PDB file of C-alpha atoms in Angstrom:
ATOM      1  CA  UNK A 689     -70.325  18.637 -15.174  1.00  0.00           C
ATOM      2  CA  UNK A 690     -71.201  19.490 -18.770  1.00  0.00           C
ATOM      3  CA  UNK A 691     -69.660  17.341 -21.520  1.00  0.00           C
ATOM      4  CA  UNK A 692     -67.017  18.938 -23.717  1.00  0.00           C
ATOM      5  CA  UNK A 693     -68.433  17.319 -26.840  1.00  0.00           C
ATOM      6  CA  UNK A 694     -72.032  16.502 -27.783  1.00  0.00           C
ATOM      7  CA  UNK A 695     -72.661  12.817 -27.089  1.00  0.00           C
ATOM      8  CA  UNK A 696     -75.310  10.201 -27.671  1.00  0.00           C
ATOM      9  CA  UNK A 697     -75.416   9.758 -23.908  1.00  0.00           C
ATOM     10  CA  UNK A 698     -76.083  12.164 -21.039  1.00  0.00           C
ATOM     11  CA  UNK A 699     -73.635  12.525 -18.194  1.00  0.00           C
ATOM     12  CA  UNK A 700     -73.967   9.907 -15.424  1.00  0.00           C
ATOM     13  CA  UNK A 701     -76.221  10.830 -12.557  1.00  0.00           C
ATOM     14  CA  UNK A 702     -74.192   9.143  -9.825  1.00  0.00           C
ATOM     15  CA  UNK A 703     -70.903   7.378  -9.175  1.00  0.00           C
ATOM     16  CA  UNK A 704     -70.401   4.454  -6.808  1.00  0.00           C
ATOM     17  CA  UNK A 705     -67.068   2.919  -5.790  1.00  0.00           C
ATOM     18  CA  UNK A 706     -67.175  -0.875  -5.395  1.00  0.00           C
ATOM     19  CA  UNK A 707     -64.408  -2.518  -3.346  1.00  0.00           C
ATOM     20  CA  UNK A 708     -64.291  -6.105  -2.184  1.00  0.00           C
ATOM     21  CA  UNK A 709     -62.333  -8.700  -0.234  1.00  0.00           C
ATOM     22  CA  UNK A 710     -59.913  -6.506   1.672  1.00  0.00           C
ATOM     23  CA  UNK A 711     -59.020  -9.496   3.910  1.00  0.00           C
ATOM     24  CA  UNK A 712     -57.235  -7.532   6.640  1.00  0.00           C
ATOM     25  CA  UNK A 713     -55.338 -10.018   8.816  1.00  0.00           C
ATOM     26  CA  UNK A 714     -54.859 -10.233  12.568  1.00  0.00           C
ATOM     27  CA  UNK A 715     -51.842  -8.183  13.610  1.00  0.00           C
ATOM     28  CA  UNK A 716     -51.226  -7.162   9.980  1.00  0.00           C
ATOM     29  CA  UNK A 717     -49.501 -10.451   9.251  1.00  0.00           C
ATOM     30  CA  UNK A 718     -48.736 -10.774   5.502  1.00  0.00           C
ATOM     31  CA  UNK A 719     -51.272 -13.023   3.772  1.00  0.00           C
ATOM     32  CA  UNK A 720     -49.551 -16.281   2.825  1.00  0.00           C
ATOM     33  CA  UNK A 721     -46.355 -14.565   3.909  1.00  0.00           C
ATOM     34  CA  UNK A 722     -46.434 -12.286   0.843  1.00  0.00           C
ATOM     35  CA  UNK A 723     -49.362  -9.863   0.615  1.00  0.00           C
ATOM     36  CA  UNK A 724     -49.718  -6.725   2.743  1.00  0.00           C
ATOM     37  CA  UNK A 725     -53.490  -6.264   2.467  1.00  0.00           C
ATOM     38  CA  UNK A 726     -53.336  -2.996   4.408  1.00  0.00           C
ATOM     39  CA  UNK A 727     -50.875  -1.408   1.979  1.00  0.00           C
ATOM     40  CA  UNK A 728     -52.641  -2.557  -1.197  1.00  0.00           C
ATOM     41  CA  UNK A 729     -55.911  -1.038   0.014  1.00  0.00           C
ATOM     42  CA  UNK A 730     -54.097   2.135   1.032  1.00  0.00           C
ATOM     43  CA  UNK A 731     -52.622   2.423  -2.452  1.00  0.00           C
ATOM     44  CA  UNK A 732     -56.031   1.949  -4.064  1.00  0.00           C
ATOM     45  CA  UNK A 733     -57.544   4.581  -1.795  1.00  0.00           C
ATOM     46  CA  UNK A 734     -54.745   7.015  -2.685  1.00  0.00           C
ATOM     47  CA  UNK A 735     -55.559   6.488  -6.357  1.00  0.00           C
ATOM     48  CA  UNK A 736     -59.236   7.085  -5.674  1.00  0.00           C
ATOM     49  CA  UNK A 737     -58.629  10.345  -3.813  1.00  0.00           C
ATOM     50  CA  UNK A 738     -56.153  11.515  -6.445  1.00  0.00           C
ATOM     51  CA  UNK A 739     -58.700  11.012  -9.209  1.00  0.00           C
ATOM     52  CA  UNK A 740     -60.888  13.818  -7.860  1.00  0.00           C
ATOM     53  CA  UNK A 741     -64.110  11.806  -8.086  1.00  0.00           C
ATOM     54  CA  UNK A 742     -67.284  12.536  -6.132  1.00  0.00           C
ATOM     55  CA  UNK A 743     -68.918   9.169  -5.400  1.00  0.00           C
ATOM     56  CA  UNK A 744     -72.312   8.812  -3.771  1.00  0.00           C
ATOM     57  CA  UNK A 745     -71.123   5.729  -1.910  1.00  0.00           C
ATOM     58  CA  UNK A 746     -68.201   3.396  -1.327  1.00  0.00           C
ATOM     59  CA  UNK A 747     -69.481  -0.171  -1.093  1.00  0.00           C
ATOM     60  CA  UNK A 748     -67.290  -2.987   0.293  1.00  0.00           C
ATOM     61  CA  UNK A 749     -68.846  -6.351  -0.610  1.00  0.00           C
ATOM     62  CA  UNK A 750     -67.509  -8.525   2.154  1.00  0.00           C
ATOM     63  CA  UNK A 751     -64.540 -10.441   3.509  1.00  0.00           C
ATOM     64  CA  UNK A 752     -63.449  -7.249   5.187  1.00  0.00           C
ATOM     65  CA  UNK A 753     -61.341  -9.228   7.683  1.00  0.00           C
ATOM     66  CA  UNK A 754     -59.560 -12.453   6.804  1.00  0.00           C
ATOM     67  CA  UNK A 755     -60.336 -14.281  10.051  1.00  0.00           C
ATOM     68  CA  UNK A 756     -62.744 -11.849  11.681  1.00  0.00           C
ATOM     69  CA  UNK A 757     -60.076 -10.454  14.010  1.00  0.00           C
ATOM     70  CA  UNK A 758     -61.103  -7.383  15.977  1.00  0.00           C
ATOM     71  CA  UNK A 759     -57.950  -5.412  15.177  1.00  0.00           C
ATOM     72  CA  UNK A 760     -58.476  -6.069  11.465  1.00  0.00           C
ATOM     73  CA  UNK A 761     -61.847  -4.299  11.576  1.00  0.00           C
ATOM     74  CA  UNK A 762     -60.295  -1.425  13.532  1.00  0.00           C
ATOM     75  CA  UNK A 763     -57.545  -0.955  10.921  1.00  0.00           C
ATOM     76  CA  UNK A 764     -59.745  -1.205   7.827  1.00  0.00           C
ATOM     77  CA  UNK A 765     -62.208   1.243   9.332  1.00  0.00           C
ATOM     78  CA  UNK A 766     -59.368   3.666  10.126  1.00  0.00           C
ATOM     79  CA  UNK A 767     -58.140   3.366   6.524  1.00  0.00           C
ATOM     80  CA  UNK A 768     -61.485   3.890   4.788  1.00  0.00           C
ATOM     81  CA  UNK A 769     -63.496   6.268   6.956  1.00  0.00           C
ATOM     82  CA  UNK A 770     -61.231   9.334   6.424  1.00  0.00           C
ATOM     83  CA  UNK A 771     -61.404   8.814   2.649  1.00  0.00           C
ATOM     84  CA  UNK A 772     -65.181   8.490   2.765  1.00  0.00           C
ATOM     85  CA  UNK A 773     -65.394  11.704   4.780  1.00  0.00           C
ATOM     86  CA  UNK A 774     -63.064  13.545   2.391  1.00  0.00           C
ATOM     87  CA  UNK A 775     -65.096  12.432  -0.633  1.00  0.00           C
ATOM     88  CA  UNK A 776     -68.446  13.107   1.033  1.00  0.00           C
ATOM     89  CA  UNK A 777     -69.659   9.588   0.294  1.00  0.00           C
ATOM     90  CA  UNK A 778     -71.848   7.059   2.096  1.00  0.00           C
ATOM     91  CA  UNK A 779     -69.904   4.070   3.486  1.00  0.00           C
ATOM     92  CA  UNK A 780     -71.620   0.721   2.984  1.00  0.00           C
ATOM     93  CA  UNK A 781     -70.310  -2.507   4.521  1.00  0.00           C
ATOM     94  CA  UNK A 782     -71.420  -5.988   3.393  1.00  0.00           C
ATOM     95  CA  UNK A 783     -70.816  -9.244   5.275  1.00  0.00           C
ATOM     96  CA  UNK A 784     -68.515 -11.881   3.738  1.00  0.00           C
ATOM     97  CA  UNK A 785     -67.910 -15.525   4.585  1.00  0.00           C
ATOM     98  CA  UNK A 786     -64.579 -14.671   6.284  1.00  0.00           C
ATOM     99  CA  UNK A 787     -66.270 -12.069   8.483  1.00  0.00           C
ATOM    100  CA  UNK A 788     -67.754 -12.812  11.908  1.00  0.00           C
ATOM    101  CA  UNK A 789     -71.120 -11.146  12.379  1.00  0.00           C
ATOM    102  CA  UNK A 790     -70.686 -10.022  15.976  1.00  0.00           C
ATOM    103  CA  UNK A 791     -67.216  -8.572  15.453  1.00  0.00           C
ATOM    104  CA  UNK A 792     -68.301  -7.072  12.108  1.00  0.00           C
ATOM    105  CA  UNK A 793     -71.162  -5.221  13.817  1.00  0.00           C
ATOM    106  CA  UNK A 794     -69.115  -4.095  16.800  1.00  0.00           C
ATOM    107  CA  UNK A 795     -65.952  -3.214  14.899  1.00  0.00           C
ATOM    108  CA  UNK A 796     -67.421  -1.484  11.848  1.00  0.00           C
ATOM    109  CA  UNK A 797     -70.852  -0.256  12.910  1.00  0.00           C
ATOM    110  CA  UNK A 798     -70.604   0.346  16.682  1.00  0.00           C
ATOM    111  CA  UNK A 799     -73.603  -1.955  17.122  1.00  0.00           C
ATOM    112  CA  UNK A 800     -74.250  -4.764  19.572  1.00  0.00           C
ATOM    113  CA  UNK A 801     -72.305  -7.874  18.641  1.00  0.00           C
ATOM    114  CA  UNK A 802     -75.302  -9.991  17.604  1.00  0.00           C
ATOM    115  CA  UNK A 803     -75.257 -12.925  15.214  1.00  0.00           C
ATOM    116  CA  UNK A 804     -78.288 -11.800  13.207  1.00  0.00           C
ATOM    117  CA  UNK A 805     -77.863 -11.481   9.407  1.00  0.00           C
ATOM    118  CA  UNK A 806     -76.778  -7.993   8.393  1.00  0.00           C
ATOM    119  CA  UNK A 807     -79.416  -6.788   5.883  1.00  0.00           C
ATOM    120  CA  UNK A 808     -79.962  -3.084   5.248  1.00  0.00           C
ATOM    121  CA  UNK A 809     -81.659  -0.557   2.933  1.00  0.00           C
ATOM    122  CA  UNK A 810     -79.751   2.631   2.110  1.00  0.00           C
ATOM    123  CA  UNK A 811     -81.145   5.540   0.108  1.00  0.00           C
ATOM    124  CA  UNK A 812     -78.615   7.179  -2.231  1.00  0.00           C
ATOM    125  CA  UNK A 813     -80.504  10.191  -3.546  1.00  0.00           C
ATOM    126  CA  UNK A 814     -83.339   8.016  -4.818  1.00  0.00           C
ATOM    127  CA  UNK A 815     -81.208   5.027  -5.806  1.00  0.00           C
ATOM    128  CA  UNK A 816     -82.063   2.264  -3.346  1.00  0.00           C
ATOM    129  CA  UNK A 817     -79.129   0.120  -2.235  1.00  0.00           C
ATOM    130  CA  UNK A 818     -80.107  -3.128  -0.535  1.00  0.00           C
ATOM    131  CA  UNK A 819     -77.431  -4.977   1.439  1.00  0.00           C
ATOM    132  CA  UNK A 820     -77.992  -8.727   1.771  1.00  0.00           C
ATOM    133  CA  UNK A 821     -76.083 -10.988   4.148  1.00  0.00           C
ATOM    134  CA  UNK A 822     -75.462 -14.137   2.105  1.00  0.00           C
ATOM    135  CA  UNK A 823     -73.130 -15.711   4.664  1.00  0.00           C
ATOM    136  CA  UNK A 824     -73.654 -18.986   6.507  1.00  0.00           C
ATOM    137  CA  UNK A 825     -71.664 -18.895   9.773  1.00  0.00           C
ATOM    138  CA  UNK A 826     -68.920 -21.511   9.782  1.00  0.00           C
ATOM    139  CA  UNK A 827     -69.114 -22.183   6.036  1.00  0.00           C
ATOM    140  CA  UNK A 828     -67.720 -20.584   2.875  1.00  0.00           C
ATOM    141  CA  UNK A 829     -70.747 -21.149   0.620  1.00  0.00           C
ATOM    142  CA  UNK A 830     -73.592 -18.656   0.637  1.00  0.00           C
ATOM    143  CA  UNK A 831     -77.347 -18.864   1.157  1.00  0.00           C
ATOM    144  CA  UNK A 832     -80.355 -16.615   1.758  1.00  0.00           C
ATOM    145  CA  UNK A 833     -83.034 -17.742   4.197  1.00  0.00           C
ATOM    146  CA  UNK A 834     -86.749 -17.777   3.473  1.00  0.00           C
ATOM    147  CA  UNK A 835     -87.111 -14.900   5.943  1.00  0.00           C
ATOM    148  CA  UNK A 836     -84.516 -12.842   4.078  1.00  0.00           C
ATOM    149  CA  UNK A 837     -86.181 -13.498   0.730  1.00  0.00           C
ATOM    150  CA  UNK A 838     -89.595 -12.542   2.133  1.00  0.00           C
ATOM    151  CA  UNK A 839     -88.103  -9.322   3.533  1.00  0.00           C
ATOM    152  CA  UNK A 840     -86.450  -8.553   0.192  1.00  0.00           C
ATOM    153  CA  UNK A 841     -89.713  -9.164  -1.680  1.00  0.00           C
ATOM    154  CA  UNK A 842     -91.512  -6.797   0.680  1.00  0.00           C
ATOM    155  CA  UNK A 843     -88.922  -4.042   0.131  1.00  0.00           C
ATOM    156  CA  UNK A 844     -88.974  -4.496  -3.646  1.00  0.00           C
ATOM    157  CA  UNK A 845     -92.773  -4.378  -3.798  1.00  0.00           C
ATOM    158  CA  UNK A 846     -92.484  -0.581  -3.838  1.00  0.00           C
ATOM    159  CA  UNK A 847     -90.222   0.746  -6.631  1.00  0.00           C
ATOM    160  CA  UNK A 848     -87.559   3.318  -5.753  1.00  0.00           C
ATOM    161  CA  UNK A 849     -87.306   6.628  -7.670  1.00  0.00           C
ATOM    162  CA  UNK A 850     -84.034   5.624  -9.359  1.00  0.00           C
ATOM    163  CA  UNK A 851     -84.376   1.868  -9.048  1.00  0.00           C
ATOM    164  CA  UNK A 852     -82.550  -0.616  -6.850  1.00  0.00           C
ATOM    165  CA  UNK A 853     -79.009  -1.936  -6.575  1.00  0.00           C
ATOM    166  CA  UNK A 854     -78.337  -5.143  -4.620  1.00  0.00           C
ATOM    167  CA  UNK A 855     -75.043  -5.758  -2.815  1.00  0.00           C
ATOM    168  CA  UNK A 856     -74.071  -9.151  -1.409  1.00  0.00           C
ATOM    169  CA  UNK A 857     -70.874 -11.139  -1.065  1.00  0.00           C
ATOM    170  CA  UNK A 858     -71.672 -14.348  -2.976  1.00  0.00           C
ATOM    171  CA  UNK A 859     -72.428 -13.582  -6.658  1.00  0.00           C
ATOM    172  CA  UNK A 860     -75.467 -15.354  -8.150  1.00  0.00           C
ATOM    173  CA  UNK A 861     -73.600 -16.322 -11.329  1.00  0.00           C
ATOM    174  CA  UNK A 862     -71.609 -19.329 -12.530  1.00  0.00           C
ATOM    175  CA  UNK A 863     -67.849 -19.499 -12.032  1.00  0.00           C
ATOM    176  CA  UNK A 864     -65.655 -21.852 -14.087  1.00  0.00           C
ATOM    177  CA  UNK A 865     -62.898 -21.780 -11.446  1.00  0.00           C
ATOM    178  CA  UNK A 866     -62.110 -25.153  -9.895  1.00  0.00           C
ATOM    179  CA  UNK A 867     -63.636 -25.558  -6.403  1.00  0.00           C
ATOM    180  CA  UNK A 868     -65.947 -22.562  -6.828  1.00  0.00           C
ATOM    181  CA  UNK A 869     -68.980 -24.842  -6.932  1.00  0.00           C
ATOM    182  CA  UNK A 870     -68.191 -25.597  -3.279  1.00  0.00           C
ATOM    183  CA  UNK A 871     -68.383 -21.941  -2.237  1.00  0.00           C
ATOM    184  CA  UNK A 872     -71.123 -20.563  -4.495  1.00  0.00           C
ATOM    185  CA  UNK A 873     -74.456 -19.047  -3.500  1.00  0.00           C
ATOM    186  CA  UNK A 874     -76.818 -21.989  -3.069  1.00  0.00           C
ATOM    187  CA  UNK A 875     -80.516 -22.228  -3.966  1.00  0.00           C
ATOM    188  CA  UNK A 876     -80.387 -19.254  -6.304  1.00  0.00           C
ATOM    189  CA  UNK A 877     -83.835 -19.996  -7.752  1.00  0.00           C
ATOM    190  CA  UNK A 878     -85.519 -18.414  -4.742  1.00  0.00           C
ATOM    191  CA  UNK A 879     -83.597 -15.168  -5.162  1.00  0.00           C
ATOM    192  CA  UNK A 880     -84.299 -15.207  -8.892  1.00  0.00           C
ATOM    193  CA  UNK A 881     -88.050 -15.365  -8.293  1.00  0.00           C
ATOM    194  CA  UNK A 882     -87.872 -12.365  -5.956  1.00  0.00           C
ATOM    195  CA  UNK A 883     -85.665 -10.225  -8.223  1.00  0.00           C
ATOM    196  CA  UNK A 884     -87.245 -10.968 -11.618  1.00  0.00           C
ATOM    197  CA  UNK A 885     -89.534  -8.203 -12.843  1.00  0.00           C
ATOM    198  CA  UNK A 886     -88.652  -5.736 -10.080  1.00  0.00           C
ATOM    199  CA  UNK A 887     -86.792  -2.421 -10.277  1.00  0.00           C
ATOM    200  CA  UNK A 888     -83.426  -4.066  -9.502  1.00  0.00           C
ATOM    201  CA  UNK A 889     -80.971  -2.556 -12.000  1.00  0.00           C
ATOM    202  CA  UNK A 890     -77.743  -4.183 -10.899  1.00  0.00           C
ATOM    203  CA  UNK A 891     -76.122  -6.608  -8.466  1.00  0.00           C
ATOM    204  CA  UNK A 892     -72.724  -5.987  -6.855  1.00  0.00           C
ATOM    205  CA  UNK A 893     -70.749  -8.880  -5.378  1.00  0.00           C
ATOM    206  CA  UNK A 894     -67.257 -10.111  -4.533  1.00  0.00           C
ATOM    207  CA  UNK A 895     -65.963 -13.459  -3.195  1.00  0.00           C
ATOM    208  CA  UNK A 896     -64.270 -14.704  -6.398  1.00  0.00           C
ATOM    209  CA  UNK A 897     -61.099 -12.563  -6.186  1.00  0.00           C
ATOM    210  CA  UNK A 898     -61.215 -11.623  -9.852  1.00  0.00           C
ATOM    211  CA  UNK A 899     -63.350  -9.241 -11.900  1.00  0.00           C
ATOM    212  CA  UNK A 900     -66.185 -10.828 -13.856  1.00  0.00           C
ATOM    213  CA  UNK A 901     -69.651  -9.972 -15.151  1.00  0.00           C
ATOM    214  CA  UNK A 902     -72.842 -11.814 -16.070  1.00  0.00           C
ATOM    215  CA  UNK A 903     -76.615 -11.570 -15.681  1.00  0.00           C
ATOM    216  CA  UNK A 904     -79.090 -12.972 -13.159  1.00  0.00           C
ATOM    217  CA  UNK A 905     -82.869 -12.783 -13.514  1.00  0.00           C
ATOM    218  CA  UNK A 906     -82.256 -10.429 -16.427  1.00  0.00           C
ATOM    219  CA  UNK A 907     -80.169  -8.114 -14.221  1.00  0.00           C
ATOM    220  CA  UNK A 908     -76.472  -7.281 -14.805  1.00  0.00           C
ATOM    221  CA  UNK A 909     -74.125  -8.689 -12.159  1.00  0.00           C
ATOM    222  CA  UNK A 910     -70.711  -7.118 -11.513  1.00  0.00           C
ATOM    223  CA  UNK A 911     -68.130  -8.910  -9.370  1.00  0.00           C
ATOM    224  CA  UNK A 912     -65.265  -6.747  -8.108  1.00  0.00           C
ATOM    225  CA  UNK A 913     -61.829  -8.261  -7.744  1.00  0.00           C
ATOM    226  CA  UNK A 914     -60.030  -8.295  -4.396  1.00  0.00           C
ATOM    227  CA  UNK A 915     -57.697  -5.708  -2.928  1.00  0.00           C
ATOM    228  CA  UNK A 916     -55.721  -8.445  -1.144  1.00  0.00           C
ATOM    229  CA  UNK A 917     -54.602 -11.372  -3.330  1.00  0.00           C
ATOM    230  CA  UNK A 918     -56.350 -12.371  -6.553  1.00  0.00           C
ATOM    231  CA  UNK A 919     -57.165 -15.614  -8.349  1.00  0.00           C
ATOM    232  CA  UNK A 920     -55.815 -16.089 -11.871  1.00  0.00           C
ATOM    233  CA  UNK A 921     -58.942 -16.340 -14.080  1.00  0.00           C
ATOM    234  CA  UNK A 922     -56.977 -17.735 -17.042  1.00  0.00           C
ATOM    235  CA  UNK A 923     -56.546 -21.101 -15.343  1.00  0.00           C
ATOM    236  CA  UNK A 924     -60.319 -21.490 -15.110  1.00  0.00           C
ATOM    237  CA  UNK A 925     -61.239 -25.188 -14.977  1.00  0.00           C
ATOM    238  CA  UNK A 926     -57.629 -26.331 -15.255  1.00  0.00           C
ATOM    239  CA  UNK A 927     -56.578 -25.280 -11.794  1.00  0.00           C
ATOM    240  CA  UNK A 928     -56.534 -22.604  -9.142  1.00  0.00           C
ATOM    241  CA  UNK A 929     -53.684 -20.146  -8.608  1.00  0.00           C
ATOM    242  CA  UNK A 930     -53.721 -17.332  -6.082  1.00  0.00           C
ATOM    243  CA  UNK A 931     -51.381 -14.491  -6.983  1.00  0.00           C
ATOM    244  CA  UNK A 932     -49.806 -11.536  -5.183  1.00  0.00           C
ATOM    245  CA  UNK A 933     -50.866  -9.055  -7.846  1.00  0.00           C
ATOM    246  CA  UNK A 934     -53.644  -7.986 -10.182  1.00  0.00           C
ATOM    247  CA  UNK A 935     -55.610  -6.314  -7.376  1.00  0.00           C
ATOM    248  CA  UNK A 936     -58.408  -3.981  -8.461  1.00  0.00           C
ATOM    249  CA  UNK A 937     -61.621  -2.254  -7.522  1.00  0.00           C
ATOM    250  CA  UNK A 938     -64.585  -1.036  -9.598  1.00  0.00           C
ATOM    251  CA  UNK A 939     -66.346   2.236 -10.207  1.00  0.00           C
ATOM    252  CA  UNK A 940     -70.014   2.270 -11.194  1.00  0.00           C
ATOM    253  CA  UNK A 941     -71.398   5.136 -13.254  1.00  0.00           C
ATOM    254  CA  UNK A 942     -75.169   5.303 -12.796  1.00  0.00           C
ATOM    255  CA  UNK A 943     -77.143   6.591 -15.786  1.00  0.00           C
ATOM    256  CA  UNK A 944     -80.892   7.034 -15.977  1.00  0.00           C
ATOM    257  CA  UNK A 945     -81.290   3.889 -18.096  1.00  0.00           C
ATOM    258  CA  UNK A 946     -78.177   1.791 -17.349  1.00  0.00           C
ATOM    259  CA  UNK A 947     -75.085   1.305 -15.214  1.00  0.00           C
ATOM    260  CA  UNK A 948     -71.501   1.256 -16.421  1.00  0.00           C
ATOM    261  CA  UNK A 949     -69.003  -0.881 -14.464  1.00  0.00           C
ATOM    262  CA  UNK A 950     -65.290  -0.149 -14.882  1.00  0.00           C
ATOM    263  CA  UNK A 951     -62.411  -2.080 -13.306  1.00  0.00           C
ATOM    264  CA  UNK A 952     -59.564   0.025 -11.879  1.00  0.00           C
ATOM    265  CA  UNK A 953     -56.232  -1.809 -11.372  1.00  0.00           C
ATOM    266  CA  UNK A 954     -54.354  -0.931  -8.195  1.00  0.00           C
ATOM    267  CA  UNK A 955     -50.825   0.313  -8.971  1.00  0.00           C
ATOM    268  CA  UNK A 956     -48.686   3.031 -10.490  1.00  0.00           C
ATOM    269  CA  UNK A 957     -47.257   2.849 -14.013  1.00  0.00           C
ATOM    270  CA  UNK A 958     -45.261   5.169 -16.295  1.00  0.00           C
ATOM    271  CA  UNK A 959     -47.319   7.734 -18.219  1.00  0.00           C
ATOM    272  CA  UNK A 960     -47.367   7.156 -21.996  1.00  0.00           C
ATOM    273  CA  UNK A 961     -49.257  10.345 -22.826  1.00  0.00           C
ATOM    274  CA  UNK A 962     -51.640  12.677 -21.058  1.00  0.00           C
ATOM    275  CA  UNK A 963     -54.301  15.198 -22.018  1.00  0.00           C
ATOM    276  CA  UNK A 964     -55.199  17.656 -19.273  1.00  0.00           C
ATOM    277  CA  UNK A 965     -58.742  18.870 -18.627  1.00  0.00           C
ATOM    278  CA  UNK A 966     -57.674  22.378 -19.701  1.00  0.00           C
ATOM    279  CA  UNK A 967     -56.292  21.061 -23.004  1.00  0.00           C
ATOM    280  CA  UNK A 968     -59.462  19.049 -23.612  1.00  0.00           C
ATOM    281  CA  UNK A 969     -61.577  22.157 -23.073  1.00  0.00           C
ATOM    282  CA  UNK A 970     -59.515  24.104 -25.614  1.00  0.00           C
ATOM    283  CA  UNK A 971     -59.702  21.271 -28.129  1.00  0.00           C
ATOM    284  CA  UNK A 972     -63.495  21.198 -27.751  1.00  0.00           C
ATOM    285  CA  UNK A 973     -63.643  24.819 -28.894  1.00  0.00           C
ATOM    286  CA  UNK A 974     -61.820  24.072 -32.167  1.00  0.00           C
ATOM    287  CA  UNK A 975     -63.460  23.162 -35.519  1.00  0.00           C
ATOM    288  CA  UNK A 976     -64.041  19.448 -36.050  1.00  0.00           C
ATOM    289  CA  UNK A 977     -61.156  19.090 -38.553  1.00  0.00           C
ATOM    290  CA  UNK A 978     -58.642  20.464 -36.052  1.00  0.00           C
ATOM    291  CA  UNK A 979     -60.072  18.314 -33.271  1.00  0.00           C
ATOM    292  CA  UNK A 980     -59.548  15.183 -35.353  1.00  0.00           C
ATOM    293  CA  UNK A 981     -56.026  16.235 -36.314  1.00  0.00           C
ATOM    294  CA  UNK A 982     -55.104  16.717 -32.675  1.00  0.00           C
ATOM    295  CA  UNK A 983     -56.709  13.405 -31.769  1.00  0.00           C
ATOM    296  CA  UNK A 984     -54.491  11.673 -34.332  1.00  0.00           C
ATOM    297  CA  UNK A 985     -51.473  13.479 -32.923  1.00  0.00           C
ATOM    298  CA  UNK A 986     -51.843  12.382 -29.322  1.00  0.00           C
ATOM    299  CA  UNK A 987     -52.532   8.789 -30.383  1.00  0.00           C
ATOM    300  CA  UNK A 988     -49.605   8.460 -32.800  1.00  0.00           C
ATOM    301  CA  UNK A 989     -47.056  10.860 -31.308  1.00  0.00           C
ATOM    302  CA  UNK A 990     -48.079  10.830 -27.664  1.00  0.00           C
ATOM    303  CA  UNK A 991     -49.414  13.841 -25.835  1.00  0.00           C
ATOM    304  CA  UNK A 992     -50.002  17.416 -26.858  1.00  0.00           C
ATOM    305  CA  UNK A 993     -47.026  19.124 -25.257  1.00  0.00           C
ATOM    306  CA  UNK A 994     -45.665  20.166 -28.660  1.00  0.00           C
ATOM    307  CA  UNK A 995     -48.809  22.047 -29.704  1.00  0.00           C
ATOM    308  CA  UNK A 996     -48.218  25.711 -28.749  1.00  0.00           C
ATOM    309  CA  UNK A 997     -51.848  26.782 -28.730  1.00  0.00           C
ATOM    310  CA  UNK A 998     -52.689  24.105 -26.179  1.00  0.00           C
TER     311      UNK A 998
END
């Protein structure tokens, strides 16, 4: 799509949707007696479809099921796969610490229910997406084995045409939340040595249940919030509070020289003002002075419905 106005930046080359921590429960029991994880995800997916986007992939960075129940994987797959098909996107699953490897493979991938780590390489039109299984069965902290790191180093030894994006559940960044040091990705120095200086352009993760961003080995890290319950990041070191609200997912615009990560809250709110694509196209054809005047109007008055020529 061509831009309406000249810009310092080109249009993005690709779009990726980043979801995390769906935590579907056994028998659709409300989480903590309050949160319907199925419905919150369904609402987010309705928003995504309604936006008219064309993503290359939808990536879910782990904790797909809350306790690894088989019916949870069946339901989340039934919710997401039709949307993926409608949008023409690639569906990418990532293991989380709440998932069970055998049921994850059987329920989501139609594979044999083995307990091997789920590591994959997916080509997205030249952008290489590497899925890493950072889970340690029976524990909530994360780790990558020497074998996994050697495999990753071998894959990264050959650059991809559009670079590489890593996706794993445990983010390799600090978290000031109380208790998070107990569930973090351990021994991160080994991963840092493998990633540093390669064509890795970004790292997608989940696990924390709130949106946050940092860097690792000189690479931007983006953590998507959860679509089930979320953790209140304002409490930080002073406590931990899970809340039945604030759910979100991310969209990633891929440019030739950078990636742009945007957090999308799940929910519906009243419209304050709106500019349609048709109105924007007509504004773009006007002289600069008129464009600026109309821009002031929709910011201060709200909308453009009172402008006859639009």
